[in-house]
Coordinates of N, CA, C and O in Angstrom, one line a residue:
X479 N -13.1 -2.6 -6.3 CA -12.0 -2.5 -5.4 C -11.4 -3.9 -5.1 O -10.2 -4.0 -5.1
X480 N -12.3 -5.0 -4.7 CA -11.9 -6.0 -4.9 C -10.5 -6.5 -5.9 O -9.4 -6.8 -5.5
X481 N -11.1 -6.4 -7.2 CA -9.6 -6.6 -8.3 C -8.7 -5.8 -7.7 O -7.7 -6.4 -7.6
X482 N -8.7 -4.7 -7.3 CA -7.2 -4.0 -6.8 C -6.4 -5.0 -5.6 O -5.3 -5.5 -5.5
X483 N -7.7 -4.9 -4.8 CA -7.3 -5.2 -3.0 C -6.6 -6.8 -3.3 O -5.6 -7.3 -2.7
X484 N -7.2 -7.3 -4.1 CA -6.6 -8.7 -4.0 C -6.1 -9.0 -5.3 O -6.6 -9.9 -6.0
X485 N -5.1 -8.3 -5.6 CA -3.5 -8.6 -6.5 C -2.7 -8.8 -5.8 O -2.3 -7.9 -5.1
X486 N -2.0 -10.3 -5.6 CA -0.9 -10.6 -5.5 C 0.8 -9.7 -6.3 O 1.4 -9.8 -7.3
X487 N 0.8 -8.7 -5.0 CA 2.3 -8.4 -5.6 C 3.5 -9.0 -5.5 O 4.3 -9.0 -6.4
X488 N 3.7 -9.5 -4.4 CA 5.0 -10.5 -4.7 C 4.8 -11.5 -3.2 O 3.7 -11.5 -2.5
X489 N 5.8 -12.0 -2.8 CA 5.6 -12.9 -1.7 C 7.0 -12.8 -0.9 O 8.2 -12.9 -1.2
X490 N 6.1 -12.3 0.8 CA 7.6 -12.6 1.7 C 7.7 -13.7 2.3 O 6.8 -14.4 2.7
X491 N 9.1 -14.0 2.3 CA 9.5 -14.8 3.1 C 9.5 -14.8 4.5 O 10.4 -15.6 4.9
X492 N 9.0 -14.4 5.2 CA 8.8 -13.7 6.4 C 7.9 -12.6 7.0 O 7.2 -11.9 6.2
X493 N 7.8 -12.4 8.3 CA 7.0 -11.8 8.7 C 7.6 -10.0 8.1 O 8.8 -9.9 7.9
X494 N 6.7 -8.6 7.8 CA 7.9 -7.8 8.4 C 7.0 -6.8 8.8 O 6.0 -6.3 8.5
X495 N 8.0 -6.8 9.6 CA 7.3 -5.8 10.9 C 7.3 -4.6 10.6 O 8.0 -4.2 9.6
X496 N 6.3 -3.4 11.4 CA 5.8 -2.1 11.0 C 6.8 -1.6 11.5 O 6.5 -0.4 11.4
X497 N 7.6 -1.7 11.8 CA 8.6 -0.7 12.6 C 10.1 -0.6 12.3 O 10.9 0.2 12.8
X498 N 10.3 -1.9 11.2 CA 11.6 -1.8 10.6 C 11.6 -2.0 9.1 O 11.9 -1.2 8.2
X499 N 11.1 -3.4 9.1 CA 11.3 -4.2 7.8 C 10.6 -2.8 6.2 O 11.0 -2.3 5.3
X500 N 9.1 -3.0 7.1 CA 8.6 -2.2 6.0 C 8.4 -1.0 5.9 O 7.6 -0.7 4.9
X501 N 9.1 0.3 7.0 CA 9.4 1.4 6.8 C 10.9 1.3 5.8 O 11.1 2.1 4.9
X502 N 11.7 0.5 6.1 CA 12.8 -0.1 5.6 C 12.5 -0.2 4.1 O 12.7 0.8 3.3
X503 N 12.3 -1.0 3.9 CA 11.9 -1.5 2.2 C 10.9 -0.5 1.5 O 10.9 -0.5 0.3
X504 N 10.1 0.4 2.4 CA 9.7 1.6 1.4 C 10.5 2.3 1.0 O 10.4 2.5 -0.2
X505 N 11.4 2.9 1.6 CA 12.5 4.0 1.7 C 13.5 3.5 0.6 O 13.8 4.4 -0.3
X506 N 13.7 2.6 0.5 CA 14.5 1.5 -1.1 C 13.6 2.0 -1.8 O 13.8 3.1 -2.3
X507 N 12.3 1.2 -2.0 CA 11.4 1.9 -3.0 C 11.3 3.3 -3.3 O 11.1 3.5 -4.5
X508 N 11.3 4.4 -2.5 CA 10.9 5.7 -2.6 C 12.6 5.9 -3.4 O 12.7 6.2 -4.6
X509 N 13.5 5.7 -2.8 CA 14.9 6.4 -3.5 C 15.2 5.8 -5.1 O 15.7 6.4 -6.1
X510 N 14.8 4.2 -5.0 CA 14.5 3.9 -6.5 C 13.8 4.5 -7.5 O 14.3 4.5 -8.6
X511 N 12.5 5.1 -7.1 CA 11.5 5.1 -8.3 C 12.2 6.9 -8.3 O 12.1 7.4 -9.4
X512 N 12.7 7.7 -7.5 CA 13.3 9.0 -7.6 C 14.3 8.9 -8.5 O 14.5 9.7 -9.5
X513 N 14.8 7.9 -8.2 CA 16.2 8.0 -9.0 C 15.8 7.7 -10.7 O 16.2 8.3 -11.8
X514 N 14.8 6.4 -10.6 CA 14.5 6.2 -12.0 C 13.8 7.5 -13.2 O 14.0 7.8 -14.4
X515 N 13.0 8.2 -12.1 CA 12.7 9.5 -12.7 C 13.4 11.2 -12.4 O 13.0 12.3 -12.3
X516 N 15.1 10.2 -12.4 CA 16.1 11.5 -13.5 C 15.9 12.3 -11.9 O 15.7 13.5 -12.0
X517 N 16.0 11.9 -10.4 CA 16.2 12.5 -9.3 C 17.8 12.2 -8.8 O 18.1 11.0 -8.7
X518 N 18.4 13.0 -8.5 CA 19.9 12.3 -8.3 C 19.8 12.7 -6.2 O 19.7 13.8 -5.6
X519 N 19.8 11.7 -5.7 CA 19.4 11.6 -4.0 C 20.5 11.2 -3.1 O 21.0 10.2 -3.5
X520 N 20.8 11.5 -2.3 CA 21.4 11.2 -1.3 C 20.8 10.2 -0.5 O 21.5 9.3 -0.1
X521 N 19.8 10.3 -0.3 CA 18.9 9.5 0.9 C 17.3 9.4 1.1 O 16.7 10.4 0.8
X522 N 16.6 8.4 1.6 CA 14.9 8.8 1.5 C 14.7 8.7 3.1 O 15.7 8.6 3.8
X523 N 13.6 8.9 3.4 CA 13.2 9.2 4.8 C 11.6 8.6 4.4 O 10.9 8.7 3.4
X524 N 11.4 7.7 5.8 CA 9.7 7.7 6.0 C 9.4 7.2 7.4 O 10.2 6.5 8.1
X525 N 8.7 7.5 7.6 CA 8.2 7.4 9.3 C 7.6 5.9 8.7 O 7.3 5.6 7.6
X526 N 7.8 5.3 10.1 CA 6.9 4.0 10.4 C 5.6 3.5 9.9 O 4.6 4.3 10.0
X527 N 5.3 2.1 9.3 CA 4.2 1.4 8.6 C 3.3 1.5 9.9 O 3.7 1.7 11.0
X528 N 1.8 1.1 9.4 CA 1.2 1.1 10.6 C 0.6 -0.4 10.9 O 0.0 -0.4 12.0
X529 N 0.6 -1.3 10.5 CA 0.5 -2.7 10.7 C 2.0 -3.3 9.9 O 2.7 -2.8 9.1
X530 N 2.2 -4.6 10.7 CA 2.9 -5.6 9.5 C 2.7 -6.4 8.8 O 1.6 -7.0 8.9
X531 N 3.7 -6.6 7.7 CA 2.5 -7.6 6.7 C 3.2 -8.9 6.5 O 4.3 -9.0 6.0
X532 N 2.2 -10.0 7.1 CA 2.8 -11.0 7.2 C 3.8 -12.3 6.3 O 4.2 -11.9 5.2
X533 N 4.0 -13.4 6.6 CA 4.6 -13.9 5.6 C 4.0 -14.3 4.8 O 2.9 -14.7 5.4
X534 N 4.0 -14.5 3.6 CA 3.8 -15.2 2.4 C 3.1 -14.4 1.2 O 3.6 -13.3 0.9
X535 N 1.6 -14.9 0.4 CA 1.5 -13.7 -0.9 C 1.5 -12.3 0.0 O 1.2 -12.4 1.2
X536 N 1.8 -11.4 -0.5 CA 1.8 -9.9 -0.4 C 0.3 -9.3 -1.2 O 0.5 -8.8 -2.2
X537 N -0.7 -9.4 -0.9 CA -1.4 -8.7 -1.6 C -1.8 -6.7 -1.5 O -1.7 -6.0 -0.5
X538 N -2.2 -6.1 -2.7 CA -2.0 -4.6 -2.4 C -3.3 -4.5 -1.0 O -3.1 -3.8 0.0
X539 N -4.3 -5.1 -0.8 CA -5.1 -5.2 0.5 C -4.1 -4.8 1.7 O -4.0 -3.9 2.5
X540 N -3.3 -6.0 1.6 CA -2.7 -6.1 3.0 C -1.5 -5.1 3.0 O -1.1 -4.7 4.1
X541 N -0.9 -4.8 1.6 CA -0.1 -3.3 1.3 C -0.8 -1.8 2.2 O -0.3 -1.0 3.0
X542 N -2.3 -2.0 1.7 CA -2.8 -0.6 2.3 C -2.7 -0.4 3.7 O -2.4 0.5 4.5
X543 N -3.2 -1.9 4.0 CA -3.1 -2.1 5.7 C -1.9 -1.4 6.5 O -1.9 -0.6 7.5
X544 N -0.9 -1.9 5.9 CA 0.5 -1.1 6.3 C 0.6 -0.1 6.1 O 1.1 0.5 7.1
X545 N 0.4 0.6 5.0 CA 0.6 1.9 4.9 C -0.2 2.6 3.8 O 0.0 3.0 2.7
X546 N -1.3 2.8 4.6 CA -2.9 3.3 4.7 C -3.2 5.0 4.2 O -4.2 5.6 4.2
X547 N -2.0 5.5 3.9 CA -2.3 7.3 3.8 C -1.8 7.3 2.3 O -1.2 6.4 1.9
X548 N -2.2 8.7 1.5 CA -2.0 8.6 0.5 C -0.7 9.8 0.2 O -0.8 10.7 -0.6
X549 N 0.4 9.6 1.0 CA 1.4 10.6 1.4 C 2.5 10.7 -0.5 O 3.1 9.9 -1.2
X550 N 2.3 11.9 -0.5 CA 2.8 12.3 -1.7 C 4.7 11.9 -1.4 O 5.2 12.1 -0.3
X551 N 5.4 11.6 -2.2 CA 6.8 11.6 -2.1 C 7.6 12.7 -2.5 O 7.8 12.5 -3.7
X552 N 8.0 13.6 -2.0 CA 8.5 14.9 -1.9 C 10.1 15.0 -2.1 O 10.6 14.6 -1.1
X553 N 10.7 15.3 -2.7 CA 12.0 15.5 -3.3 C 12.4 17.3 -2.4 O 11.9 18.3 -2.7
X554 N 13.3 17.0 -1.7 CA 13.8 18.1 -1.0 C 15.5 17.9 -0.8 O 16.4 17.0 -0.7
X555 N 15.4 19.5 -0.8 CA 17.5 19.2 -0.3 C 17.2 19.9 1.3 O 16.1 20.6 1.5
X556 N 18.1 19.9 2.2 CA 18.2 20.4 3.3 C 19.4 20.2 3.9 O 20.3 19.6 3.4
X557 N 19.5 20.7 5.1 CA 21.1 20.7 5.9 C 21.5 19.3 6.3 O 20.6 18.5 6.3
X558 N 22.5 18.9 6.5 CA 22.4 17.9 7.3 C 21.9 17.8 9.1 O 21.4 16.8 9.7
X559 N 22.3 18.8 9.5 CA 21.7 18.9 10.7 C 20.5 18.5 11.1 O 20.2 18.1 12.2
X560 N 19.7 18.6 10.0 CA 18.0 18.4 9.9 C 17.8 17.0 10.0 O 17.2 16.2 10.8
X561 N 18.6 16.9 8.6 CA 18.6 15.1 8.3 C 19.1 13.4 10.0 O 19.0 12.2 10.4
X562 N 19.7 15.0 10.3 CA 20.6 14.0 11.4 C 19.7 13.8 12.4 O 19.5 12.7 12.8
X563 N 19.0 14.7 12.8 CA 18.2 15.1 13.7 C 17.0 14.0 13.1 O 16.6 13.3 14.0
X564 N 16.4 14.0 11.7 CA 15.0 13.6 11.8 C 15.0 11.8 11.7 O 14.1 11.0 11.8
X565 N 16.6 11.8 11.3 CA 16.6 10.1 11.4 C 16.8 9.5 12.7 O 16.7 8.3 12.9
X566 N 17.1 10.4 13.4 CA 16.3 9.4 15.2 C 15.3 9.0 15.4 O 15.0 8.7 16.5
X567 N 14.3 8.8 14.3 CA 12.9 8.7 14.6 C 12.2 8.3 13.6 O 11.0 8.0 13.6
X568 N 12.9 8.3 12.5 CA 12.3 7.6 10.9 C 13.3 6.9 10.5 O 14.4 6.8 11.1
X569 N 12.8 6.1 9.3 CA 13.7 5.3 8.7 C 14.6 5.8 7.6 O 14.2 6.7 6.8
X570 N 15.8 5.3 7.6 CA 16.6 6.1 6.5 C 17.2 4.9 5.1 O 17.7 3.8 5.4
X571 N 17.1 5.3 3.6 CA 18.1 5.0 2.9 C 19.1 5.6 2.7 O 19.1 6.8 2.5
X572 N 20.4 4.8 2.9 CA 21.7 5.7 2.7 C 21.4 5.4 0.9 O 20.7 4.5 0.3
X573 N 21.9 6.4 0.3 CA 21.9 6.3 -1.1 C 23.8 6.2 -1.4 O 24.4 5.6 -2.2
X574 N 24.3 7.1 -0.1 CA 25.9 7.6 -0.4 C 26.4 6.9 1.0 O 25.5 6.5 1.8
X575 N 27.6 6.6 1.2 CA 28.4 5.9 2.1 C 29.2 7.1 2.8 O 29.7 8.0 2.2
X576 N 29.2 7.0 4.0 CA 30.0 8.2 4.8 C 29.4 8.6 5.9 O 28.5 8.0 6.5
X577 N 29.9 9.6 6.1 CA 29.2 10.5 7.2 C 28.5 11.7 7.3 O 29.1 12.7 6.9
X578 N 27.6 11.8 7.6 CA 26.0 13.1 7.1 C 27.5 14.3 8.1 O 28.1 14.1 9.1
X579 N 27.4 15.5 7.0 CA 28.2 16.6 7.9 C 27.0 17.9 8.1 O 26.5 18.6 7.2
X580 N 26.7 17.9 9.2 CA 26.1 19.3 9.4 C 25.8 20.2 8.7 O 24.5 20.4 8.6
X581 N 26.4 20.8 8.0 CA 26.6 21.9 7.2 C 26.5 21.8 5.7 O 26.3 22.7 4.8
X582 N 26.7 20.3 5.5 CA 26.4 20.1 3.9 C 24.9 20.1 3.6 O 24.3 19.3 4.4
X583 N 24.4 20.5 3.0 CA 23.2 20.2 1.7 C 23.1 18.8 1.3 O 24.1 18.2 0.9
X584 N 22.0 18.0 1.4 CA 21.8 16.6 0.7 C 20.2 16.8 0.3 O 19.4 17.6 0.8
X585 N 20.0 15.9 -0.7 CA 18.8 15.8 -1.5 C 18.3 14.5 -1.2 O 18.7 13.4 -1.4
X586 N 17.3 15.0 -0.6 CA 16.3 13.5 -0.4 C 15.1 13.2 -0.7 O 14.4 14.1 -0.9
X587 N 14.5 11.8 -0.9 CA 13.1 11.7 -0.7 C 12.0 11.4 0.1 O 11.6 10.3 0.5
X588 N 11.7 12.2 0.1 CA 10.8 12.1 1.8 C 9.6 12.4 2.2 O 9.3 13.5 2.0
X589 N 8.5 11.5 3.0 CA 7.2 12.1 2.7 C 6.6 13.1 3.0 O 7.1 13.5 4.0
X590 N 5.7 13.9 2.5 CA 5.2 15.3 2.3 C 4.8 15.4 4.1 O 5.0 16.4 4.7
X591 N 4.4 14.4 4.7 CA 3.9 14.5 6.2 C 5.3 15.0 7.2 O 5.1 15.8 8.1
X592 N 6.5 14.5 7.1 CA 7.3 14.9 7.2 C 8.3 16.1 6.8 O 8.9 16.7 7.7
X593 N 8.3 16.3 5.3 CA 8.8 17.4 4.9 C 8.0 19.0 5.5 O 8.3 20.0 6.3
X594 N 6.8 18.6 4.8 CA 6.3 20.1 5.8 C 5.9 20.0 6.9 O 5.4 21.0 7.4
X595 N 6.0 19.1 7.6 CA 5.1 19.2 8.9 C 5.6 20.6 9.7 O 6.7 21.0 9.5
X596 N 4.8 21.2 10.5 CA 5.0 22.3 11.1 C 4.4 22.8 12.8 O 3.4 22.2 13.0
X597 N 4.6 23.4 13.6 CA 4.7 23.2 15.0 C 3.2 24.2 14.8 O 2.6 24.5 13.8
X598 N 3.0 24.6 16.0 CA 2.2 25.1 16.9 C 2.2 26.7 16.4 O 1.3 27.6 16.3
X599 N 3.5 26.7 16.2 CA 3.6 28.6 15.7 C 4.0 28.6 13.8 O 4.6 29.3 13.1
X600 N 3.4 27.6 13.7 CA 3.0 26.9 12.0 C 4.4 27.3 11.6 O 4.4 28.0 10.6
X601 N 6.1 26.8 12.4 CA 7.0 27.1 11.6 C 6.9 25.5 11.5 O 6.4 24.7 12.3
X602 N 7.9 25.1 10.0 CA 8.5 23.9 9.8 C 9.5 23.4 11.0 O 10.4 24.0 11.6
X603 N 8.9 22.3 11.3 CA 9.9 22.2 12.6 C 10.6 20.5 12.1 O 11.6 20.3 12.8
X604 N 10.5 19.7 11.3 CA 11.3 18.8 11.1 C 12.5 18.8 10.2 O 13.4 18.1 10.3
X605 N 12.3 19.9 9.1 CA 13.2 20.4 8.1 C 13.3 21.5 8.3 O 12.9 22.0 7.2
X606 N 13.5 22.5 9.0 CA 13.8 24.2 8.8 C 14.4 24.7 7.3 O 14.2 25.6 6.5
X607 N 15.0 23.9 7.3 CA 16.4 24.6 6.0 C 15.4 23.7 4.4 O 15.9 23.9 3.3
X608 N 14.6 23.2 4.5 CA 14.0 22.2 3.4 C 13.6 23.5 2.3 O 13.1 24.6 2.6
X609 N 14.1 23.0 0.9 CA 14.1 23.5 -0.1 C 13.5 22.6 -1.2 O 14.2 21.8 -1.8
X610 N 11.7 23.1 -1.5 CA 11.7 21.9 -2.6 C 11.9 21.6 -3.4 O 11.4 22.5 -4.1
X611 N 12.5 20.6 -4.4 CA 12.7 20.4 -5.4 C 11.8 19.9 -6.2 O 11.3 20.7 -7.0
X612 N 11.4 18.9 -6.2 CA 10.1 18.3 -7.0 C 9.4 17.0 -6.5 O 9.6 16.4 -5.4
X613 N 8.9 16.8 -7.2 CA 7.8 15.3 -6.5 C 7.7 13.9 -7.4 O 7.9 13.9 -8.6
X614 N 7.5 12.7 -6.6 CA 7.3 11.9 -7.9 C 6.3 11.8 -8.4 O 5.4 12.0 -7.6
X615 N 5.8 11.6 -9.7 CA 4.6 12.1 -10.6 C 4.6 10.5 -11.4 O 5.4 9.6 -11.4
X616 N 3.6 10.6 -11.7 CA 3.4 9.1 -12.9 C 1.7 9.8 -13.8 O 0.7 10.4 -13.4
X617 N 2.2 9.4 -14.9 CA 1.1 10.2 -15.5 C 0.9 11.3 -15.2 O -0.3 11.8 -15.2
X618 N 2.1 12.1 -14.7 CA 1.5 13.5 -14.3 C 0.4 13.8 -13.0 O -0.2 14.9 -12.9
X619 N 0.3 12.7 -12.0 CA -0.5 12.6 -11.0 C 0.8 12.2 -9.8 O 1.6 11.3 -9.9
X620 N 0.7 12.9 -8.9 CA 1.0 12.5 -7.6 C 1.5 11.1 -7.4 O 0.8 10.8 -8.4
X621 N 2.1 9.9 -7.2 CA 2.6 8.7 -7.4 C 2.6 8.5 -5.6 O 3.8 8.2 -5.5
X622 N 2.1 8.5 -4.6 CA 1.9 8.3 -3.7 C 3.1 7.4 -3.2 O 3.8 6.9 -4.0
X623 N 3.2 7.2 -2.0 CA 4.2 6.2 -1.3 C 4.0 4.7 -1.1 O 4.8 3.8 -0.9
X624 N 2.5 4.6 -1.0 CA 2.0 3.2 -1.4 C 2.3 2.3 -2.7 O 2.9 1.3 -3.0
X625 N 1.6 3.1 -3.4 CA 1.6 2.7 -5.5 C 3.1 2.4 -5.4 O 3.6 1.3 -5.5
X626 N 3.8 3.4 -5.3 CA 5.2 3.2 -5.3 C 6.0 1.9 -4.6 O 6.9 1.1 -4.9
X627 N 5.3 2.1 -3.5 CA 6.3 0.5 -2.7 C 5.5 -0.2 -3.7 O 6.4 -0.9 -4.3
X628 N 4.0 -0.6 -4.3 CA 3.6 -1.9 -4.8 C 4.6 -2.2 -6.3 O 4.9 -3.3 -6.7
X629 N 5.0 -0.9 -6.9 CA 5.3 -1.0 -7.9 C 6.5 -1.5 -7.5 O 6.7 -2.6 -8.1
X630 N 7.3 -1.2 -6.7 CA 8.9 -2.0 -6.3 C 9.0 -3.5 -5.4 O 10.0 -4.1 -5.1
X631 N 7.7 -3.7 -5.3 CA 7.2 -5.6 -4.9 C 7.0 -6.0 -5.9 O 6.6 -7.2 -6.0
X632 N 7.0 -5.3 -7.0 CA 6.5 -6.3 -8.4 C 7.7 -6.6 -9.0 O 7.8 -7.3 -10.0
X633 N 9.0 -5.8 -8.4 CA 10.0 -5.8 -9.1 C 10.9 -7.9 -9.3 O 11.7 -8.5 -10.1
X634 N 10.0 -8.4 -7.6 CA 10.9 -9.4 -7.2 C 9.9 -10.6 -7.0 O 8.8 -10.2 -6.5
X635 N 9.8 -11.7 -7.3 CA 8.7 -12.8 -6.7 C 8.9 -12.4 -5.0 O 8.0 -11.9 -4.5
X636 N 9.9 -12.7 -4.5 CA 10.2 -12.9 -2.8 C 11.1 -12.1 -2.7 O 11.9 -11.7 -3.5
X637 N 10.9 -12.0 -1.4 CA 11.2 -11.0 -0.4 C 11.5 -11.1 1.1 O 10.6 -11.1 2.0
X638 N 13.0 -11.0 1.2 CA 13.4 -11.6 3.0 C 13.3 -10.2 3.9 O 13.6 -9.0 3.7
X639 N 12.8 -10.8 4.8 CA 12.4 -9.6 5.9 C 14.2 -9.0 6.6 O 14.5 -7.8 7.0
X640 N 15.1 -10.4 6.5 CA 16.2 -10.0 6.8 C 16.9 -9.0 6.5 O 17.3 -8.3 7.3
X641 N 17.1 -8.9 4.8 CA 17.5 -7.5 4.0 C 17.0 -6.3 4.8 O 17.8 -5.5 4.8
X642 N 16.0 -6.0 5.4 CA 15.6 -5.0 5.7 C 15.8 -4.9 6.9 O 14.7 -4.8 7.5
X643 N 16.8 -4.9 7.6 CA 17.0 -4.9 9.1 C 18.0 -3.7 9.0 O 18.5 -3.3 8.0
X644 N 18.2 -3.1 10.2 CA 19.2 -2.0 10.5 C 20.3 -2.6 10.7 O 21.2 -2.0 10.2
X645 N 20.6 -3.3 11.0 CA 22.0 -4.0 10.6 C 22.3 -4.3 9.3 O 22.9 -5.4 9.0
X646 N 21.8 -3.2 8.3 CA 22.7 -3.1 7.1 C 22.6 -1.8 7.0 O 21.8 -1.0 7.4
X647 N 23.8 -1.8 6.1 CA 24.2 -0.2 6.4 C 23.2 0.5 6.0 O 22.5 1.1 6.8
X648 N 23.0 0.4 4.6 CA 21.9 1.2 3.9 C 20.8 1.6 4.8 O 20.1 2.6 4.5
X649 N 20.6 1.0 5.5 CA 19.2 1.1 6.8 C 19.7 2.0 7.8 O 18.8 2.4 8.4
X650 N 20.6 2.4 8.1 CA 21.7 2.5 9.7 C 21.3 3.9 9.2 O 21.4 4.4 8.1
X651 N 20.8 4.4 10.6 CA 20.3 5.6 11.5 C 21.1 6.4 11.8 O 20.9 7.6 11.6
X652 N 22.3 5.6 12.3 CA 23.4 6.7 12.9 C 24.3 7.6 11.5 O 25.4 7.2 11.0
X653 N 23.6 8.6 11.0 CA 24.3 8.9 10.0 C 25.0 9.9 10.6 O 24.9 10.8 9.8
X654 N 25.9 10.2 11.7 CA 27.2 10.3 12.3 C 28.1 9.4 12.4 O 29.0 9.5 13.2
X655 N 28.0 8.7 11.7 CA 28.7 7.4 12.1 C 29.2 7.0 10.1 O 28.4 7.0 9.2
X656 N 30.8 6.7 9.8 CA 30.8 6.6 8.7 C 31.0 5.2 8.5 O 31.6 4.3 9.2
X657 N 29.8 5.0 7.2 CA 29.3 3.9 6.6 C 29.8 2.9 5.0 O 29.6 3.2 3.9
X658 N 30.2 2.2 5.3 CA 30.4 1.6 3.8 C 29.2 0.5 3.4 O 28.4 -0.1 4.1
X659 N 29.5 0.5 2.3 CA 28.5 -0.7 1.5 C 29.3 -1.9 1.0 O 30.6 -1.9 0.9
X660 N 28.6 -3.0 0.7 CA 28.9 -4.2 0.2 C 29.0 -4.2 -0.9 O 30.1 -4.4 -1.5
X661 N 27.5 -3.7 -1.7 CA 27.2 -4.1 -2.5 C 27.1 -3.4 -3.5 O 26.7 -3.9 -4.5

């Protein structure tokens, strides 16, 4: 475990914190590696990292530290009402620019702890309307939300904690609110 735990995956330029930067930059990762396996998405969803991982090498050690569960990435469509509702409280990729409408259908990627989670009278209570579509797989095994962010830190040497702030659209919460991109 050693050789895994201390691979250098890439290096930040900064601190990033559990509560934006690197719920932020998973959610990139999760809608990337969907899209690269032939998922066409509207948006990803993930609840909050549980440590932050500081500046400079990135190793997958201090990867797990952050985000420690082996949460499957779950490909779902649902209402928007759901979506609207569950992004007060998690982090969002806009994949599309606009305004989330109630009533429309969007396809996302989003973790299995969230997709099914369910209340006290075991109904789904964060997605009611969630319809699944499929999962991300690699070798035909589960592709978890961790492997996945490491595989999308390999993509870059460095990495600014800035990009990943809510003051870019792509990050922005308020999906009542209509959004353009730059880039």
């Amino acid at each position: 475990t050693n050789a895994v735990g201390n691979e250098v995956l890439t290096t930040f330029s900064g601190k990033f914190s559990q509560s934006t930067n690197v719920p932020n930059i998973m959610v990139e990762a999760m809608y990337n590696e969907a899209r690269s396996q032939g998922f066409t998405l509207d948006f990803a969803m993930a609840n909050t990292g549980r440590a932050a991982i500081p500046s400079g090498e990135v190793t997958y050690s201090s990867l797990f530290n952050a985000v420690p569960f082996d949460n499957e990435v779950m490909i779902i469509s649902c209402k928007g009402e759901d979506l609207i509702h569950e992004a007060k409280y998690n982090s969002v990729y806009r994949g599309i620019p606009g305004k989330v409408d109630c009533n429309k259908t969007y396809t996302i990627a989003v973790l299995d702890y969230l997709a099914t989670h369910r209340n006290s009278s075991r109904d789904y209570d964060y997605f009611p309307s969630m319809q699944l579509i499929g999962s991300l797989k690699r070798d035909g095994e589960i592709f978890n939300y961790r492997d996945t962010l490491a595989k999308h830190l390999k993509t870059k040497a460095s990495w600014a904690p800035s990009t990943y702030e809510q003051s870019n659209p792509r990050f922005n919460n308020y999906l009542t609110s209509a959004v353009t991109f730059n880039d």
